Tab-separated table of C-alpha atoms and ligand atoms in Angstrom:
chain	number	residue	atom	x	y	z
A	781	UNK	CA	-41.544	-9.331	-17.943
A	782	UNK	CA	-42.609	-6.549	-20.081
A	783	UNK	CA	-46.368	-6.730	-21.172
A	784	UNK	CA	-47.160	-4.652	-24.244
A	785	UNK	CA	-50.937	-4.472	-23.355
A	786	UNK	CA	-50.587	-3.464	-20.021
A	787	UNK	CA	-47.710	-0.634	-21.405
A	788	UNK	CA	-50.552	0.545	-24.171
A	789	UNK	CA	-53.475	1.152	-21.063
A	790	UNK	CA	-50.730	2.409	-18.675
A	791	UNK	CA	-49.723	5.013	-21.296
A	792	UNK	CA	-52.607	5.585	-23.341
A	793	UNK	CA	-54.299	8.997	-23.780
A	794	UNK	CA	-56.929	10.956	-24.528
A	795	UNK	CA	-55.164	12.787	-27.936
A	796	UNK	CA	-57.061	15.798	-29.278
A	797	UNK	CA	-54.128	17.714	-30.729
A	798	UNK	CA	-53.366	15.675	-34.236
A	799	UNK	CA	-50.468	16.277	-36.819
A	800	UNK	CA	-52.339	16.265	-40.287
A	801	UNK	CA	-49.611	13.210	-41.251
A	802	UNK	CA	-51.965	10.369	-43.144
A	803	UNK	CA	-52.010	6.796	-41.609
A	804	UNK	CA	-50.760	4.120	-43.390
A	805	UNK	CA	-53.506	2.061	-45.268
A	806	UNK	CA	-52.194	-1.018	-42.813
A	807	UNK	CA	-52.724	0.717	-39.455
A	808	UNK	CA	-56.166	1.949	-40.097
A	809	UNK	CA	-56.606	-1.446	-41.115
A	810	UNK	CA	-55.853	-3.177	-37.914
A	811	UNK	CA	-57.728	-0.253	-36.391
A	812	UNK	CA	-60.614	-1.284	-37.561
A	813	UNK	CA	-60.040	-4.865	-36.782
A	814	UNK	CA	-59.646	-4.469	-33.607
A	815	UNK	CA	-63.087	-3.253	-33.312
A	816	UNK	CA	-64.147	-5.904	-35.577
A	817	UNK	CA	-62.724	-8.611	-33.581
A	818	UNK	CA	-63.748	-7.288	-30.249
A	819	UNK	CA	-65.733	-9.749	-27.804
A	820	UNK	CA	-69.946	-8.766	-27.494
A	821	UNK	CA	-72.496	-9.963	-25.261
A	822	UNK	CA	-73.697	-13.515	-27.048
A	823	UNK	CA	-71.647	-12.611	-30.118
A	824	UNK	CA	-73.906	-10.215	-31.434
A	825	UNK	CA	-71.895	-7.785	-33.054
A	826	UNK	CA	-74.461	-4.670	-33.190
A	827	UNK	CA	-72.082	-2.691	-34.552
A	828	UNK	CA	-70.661	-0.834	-37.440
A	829	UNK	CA	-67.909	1.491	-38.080
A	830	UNK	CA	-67.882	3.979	-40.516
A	831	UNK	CA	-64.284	4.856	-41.459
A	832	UNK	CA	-63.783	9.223	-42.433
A	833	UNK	CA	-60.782	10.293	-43.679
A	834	UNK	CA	-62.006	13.049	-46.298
A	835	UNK	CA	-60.616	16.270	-45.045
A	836	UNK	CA	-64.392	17.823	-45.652
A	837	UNK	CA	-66.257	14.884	-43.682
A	838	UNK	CA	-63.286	15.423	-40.530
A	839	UNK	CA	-64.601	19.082	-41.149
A	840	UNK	CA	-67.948	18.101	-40.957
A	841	UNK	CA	-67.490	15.891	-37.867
A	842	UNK	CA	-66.042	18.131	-36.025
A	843	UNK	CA	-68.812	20.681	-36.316
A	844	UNK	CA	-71.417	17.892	-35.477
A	845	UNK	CA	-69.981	16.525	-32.382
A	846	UNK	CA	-69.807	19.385	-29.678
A	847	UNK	CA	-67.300	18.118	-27.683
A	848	UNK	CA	-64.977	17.118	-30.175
A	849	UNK	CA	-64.646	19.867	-32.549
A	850	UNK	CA	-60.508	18.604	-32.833
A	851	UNK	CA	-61.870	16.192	-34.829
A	852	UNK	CA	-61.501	18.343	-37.973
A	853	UNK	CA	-57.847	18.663	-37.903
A	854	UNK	CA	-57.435	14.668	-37.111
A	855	UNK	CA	-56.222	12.091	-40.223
A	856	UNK	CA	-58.809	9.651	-39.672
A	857	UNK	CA	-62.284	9.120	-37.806
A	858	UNK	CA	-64.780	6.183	-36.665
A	859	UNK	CA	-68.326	6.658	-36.388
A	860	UNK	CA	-69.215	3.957	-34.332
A	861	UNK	CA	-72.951	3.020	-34.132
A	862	UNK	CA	-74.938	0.082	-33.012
A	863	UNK	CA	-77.711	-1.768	-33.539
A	864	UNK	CA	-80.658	-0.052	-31.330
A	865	UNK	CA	-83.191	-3.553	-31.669
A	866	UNK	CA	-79.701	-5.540	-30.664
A	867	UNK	CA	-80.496	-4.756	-26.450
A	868	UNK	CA	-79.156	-3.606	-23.388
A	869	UNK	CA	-75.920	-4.444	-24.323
A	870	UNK	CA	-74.907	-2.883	-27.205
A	871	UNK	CA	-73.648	0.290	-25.686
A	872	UNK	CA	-71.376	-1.760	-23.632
A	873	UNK	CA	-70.478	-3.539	-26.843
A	874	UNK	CA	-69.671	-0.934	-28.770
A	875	UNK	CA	-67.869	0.604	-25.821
A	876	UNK	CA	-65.513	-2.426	-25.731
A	877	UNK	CA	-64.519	-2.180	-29.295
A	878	UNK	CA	-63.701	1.606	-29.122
A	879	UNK	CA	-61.258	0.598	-26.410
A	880	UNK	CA	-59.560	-2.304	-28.860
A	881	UNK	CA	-59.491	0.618	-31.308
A	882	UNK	CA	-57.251	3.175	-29.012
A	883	UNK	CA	-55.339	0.813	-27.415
A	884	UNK	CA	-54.270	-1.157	-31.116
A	885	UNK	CA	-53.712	2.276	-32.662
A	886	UNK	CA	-51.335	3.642	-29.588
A	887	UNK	CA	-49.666	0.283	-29.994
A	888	UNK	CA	-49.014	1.722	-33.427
A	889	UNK	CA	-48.013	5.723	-31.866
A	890	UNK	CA	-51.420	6.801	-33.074
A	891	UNK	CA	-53.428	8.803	-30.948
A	892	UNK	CA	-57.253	9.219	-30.622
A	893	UNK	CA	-60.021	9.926	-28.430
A	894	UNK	CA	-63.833	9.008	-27.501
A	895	UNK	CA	-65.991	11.779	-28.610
A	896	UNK	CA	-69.635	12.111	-27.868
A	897	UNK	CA	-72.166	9.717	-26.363
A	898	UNK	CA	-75.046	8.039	-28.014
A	899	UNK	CA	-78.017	10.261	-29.849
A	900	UNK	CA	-76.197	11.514	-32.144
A	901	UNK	CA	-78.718	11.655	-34.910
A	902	UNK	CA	-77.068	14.598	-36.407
A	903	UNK	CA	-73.870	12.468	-37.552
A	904	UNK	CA	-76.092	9.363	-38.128
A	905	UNK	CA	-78.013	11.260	-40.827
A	906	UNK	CA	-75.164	12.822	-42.145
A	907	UNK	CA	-72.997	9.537	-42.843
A	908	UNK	CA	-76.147	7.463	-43.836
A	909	UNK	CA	-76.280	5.224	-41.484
A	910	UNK	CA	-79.625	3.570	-41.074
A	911	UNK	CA	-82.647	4.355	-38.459
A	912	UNK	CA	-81.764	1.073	-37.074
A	913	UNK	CA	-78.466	2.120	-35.444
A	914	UNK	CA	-77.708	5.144	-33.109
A	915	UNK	CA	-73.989	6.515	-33.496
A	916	UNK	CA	-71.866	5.774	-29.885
A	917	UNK	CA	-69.691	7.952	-30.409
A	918	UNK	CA	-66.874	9.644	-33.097
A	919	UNK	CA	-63.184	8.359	-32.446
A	920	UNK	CA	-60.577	10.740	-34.596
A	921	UNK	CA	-57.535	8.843	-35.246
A	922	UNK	CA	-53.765	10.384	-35.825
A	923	UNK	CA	-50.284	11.217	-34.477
A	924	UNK	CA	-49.799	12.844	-31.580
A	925	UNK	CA	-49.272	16.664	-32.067
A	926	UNK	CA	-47.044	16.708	-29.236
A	927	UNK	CA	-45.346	13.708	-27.002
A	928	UNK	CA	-48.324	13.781	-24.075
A	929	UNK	CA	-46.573	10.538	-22.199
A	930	UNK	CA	-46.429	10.818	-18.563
A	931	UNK	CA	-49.335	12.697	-18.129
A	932	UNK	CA	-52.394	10.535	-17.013
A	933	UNK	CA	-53.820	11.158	-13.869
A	934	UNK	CA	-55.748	8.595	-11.832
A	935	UNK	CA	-57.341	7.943	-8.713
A	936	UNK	CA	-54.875	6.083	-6.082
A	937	UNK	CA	-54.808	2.715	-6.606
A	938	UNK	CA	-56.179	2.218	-3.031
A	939	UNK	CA	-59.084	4.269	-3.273
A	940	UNK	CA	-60.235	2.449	-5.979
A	941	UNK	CA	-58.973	-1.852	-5.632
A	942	UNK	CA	-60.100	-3.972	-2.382
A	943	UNK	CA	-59.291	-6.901	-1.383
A	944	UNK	CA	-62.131	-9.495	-0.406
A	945	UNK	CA	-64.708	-6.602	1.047
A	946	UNK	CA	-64.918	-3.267	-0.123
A	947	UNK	CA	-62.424	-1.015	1.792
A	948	UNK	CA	-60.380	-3.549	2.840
A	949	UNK	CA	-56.852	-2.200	1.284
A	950	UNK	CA	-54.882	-5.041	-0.948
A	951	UNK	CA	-51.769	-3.670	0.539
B	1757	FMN	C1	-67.366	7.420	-22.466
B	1757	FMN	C2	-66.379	8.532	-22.719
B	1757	FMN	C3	-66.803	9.706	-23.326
B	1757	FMN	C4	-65.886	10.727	-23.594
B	1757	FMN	N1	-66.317	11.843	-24.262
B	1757	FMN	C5	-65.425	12.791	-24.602
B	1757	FMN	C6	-65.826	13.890	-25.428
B	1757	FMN	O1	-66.975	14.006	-25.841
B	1757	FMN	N2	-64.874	14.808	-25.746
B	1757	FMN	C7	-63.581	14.702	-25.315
B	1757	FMN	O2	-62.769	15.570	-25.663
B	1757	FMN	N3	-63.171	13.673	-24.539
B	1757	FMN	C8	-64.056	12.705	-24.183
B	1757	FMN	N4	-63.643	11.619	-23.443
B	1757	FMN	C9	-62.240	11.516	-22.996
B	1757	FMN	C10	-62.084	11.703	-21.475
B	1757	FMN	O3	-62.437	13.002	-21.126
B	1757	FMN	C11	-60.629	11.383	-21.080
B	1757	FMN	O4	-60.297	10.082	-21.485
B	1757	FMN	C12	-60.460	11.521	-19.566
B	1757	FMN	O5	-60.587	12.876	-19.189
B	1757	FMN	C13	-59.115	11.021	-19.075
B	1757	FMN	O6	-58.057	11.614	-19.792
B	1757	FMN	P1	-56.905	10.687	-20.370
B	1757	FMN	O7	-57.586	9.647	-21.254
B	1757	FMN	O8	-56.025	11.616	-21.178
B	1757	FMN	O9	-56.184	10.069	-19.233
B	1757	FMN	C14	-64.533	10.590	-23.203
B	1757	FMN	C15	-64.117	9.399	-22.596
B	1757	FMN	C16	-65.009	8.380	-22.374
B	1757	FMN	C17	-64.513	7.087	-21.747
């Protein structure tokens, strides 16, 4: 039986080459949601998500974040941040809900990408967020440039999944 889910993660990429197409106003929406609505450790919530879609703040972004200059030429962004007084789990948090975020906006042909890790001060103070919250990461949103599907590459499924003790194959 076909499983939509399982079809976004088996397909899903990381998309750094955008068409400047805009998103429709309903699929950044549930973009968004889906990090909104994303599971935390004791539903805390530490995070926040600051949407860009101003062709100078993509600009902007893209200069910031080092590894993800491409962000300039996407339609969208998400400056995720979290809650630094929230704990040890906020990174893990926030982590989860930038994975709802790809996966719901593949589900909807929209590509996107993690960029950056944590201390990103430079964006924080940029985008206003407060000294209470470090920025995760910057997640540009939009179509595919070209069709990428097909092209993920993985460890063996083996060398990665035992059964009942580690090493023991599942077969
Ligand atoms: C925590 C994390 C941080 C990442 N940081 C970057 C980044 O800064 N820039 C970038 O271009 N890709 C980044 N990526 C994307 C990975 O490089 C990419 O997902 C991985 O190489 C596998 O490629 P695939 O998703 O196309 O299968 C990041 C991914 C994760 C999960």
């Amino acid at each position: 039986m076909p499983n939509a889910v399982f079809e976004a993660v088996r397909t899903v990429l990381a998309i750094r080459e955008f068409d400047p197409r805009p998103l429709p106003e309903d699929v950044v929406r549930r973009i968004l949601e889906a990090g909104r609505l994303t599971a935390s450790a004791r539903n805390v919530q530490p995070w926040h998500f600051v949407l860009v879609r101003d062709r100078q703040g993509l600009r902007k972004l893209g200069s910031l974040v080092r590894t993800g200059p491409y962000t300039a030429g996407a339609a969208a962004a998400v400056i995720v941040g979290y809650e630094k007084a929230t704990g040890q789990y906020a990174v893990s948090d926030a982590s989860r809900a930038i994975q709802s975020m790809l996966l719901v906006a593949w589900g909807d042909g929209v590509g996107s990408n993690w960029t950056g890790f944590t201390g990103l001060e430079n964006v924080r103070l940029e985008f206003g967020l407060p000294d209470t919250y470090d920025v995760l990461a910057v997640v540009p949103f939009g179509y595919p440039k070209r069709n990428v599907i097909g092209k993920k590459k993985r460890k063996p499924f083996d060398e990665v999944v035992s059964s009942e003790r580690f090493g023991s194959p599942l077969g």
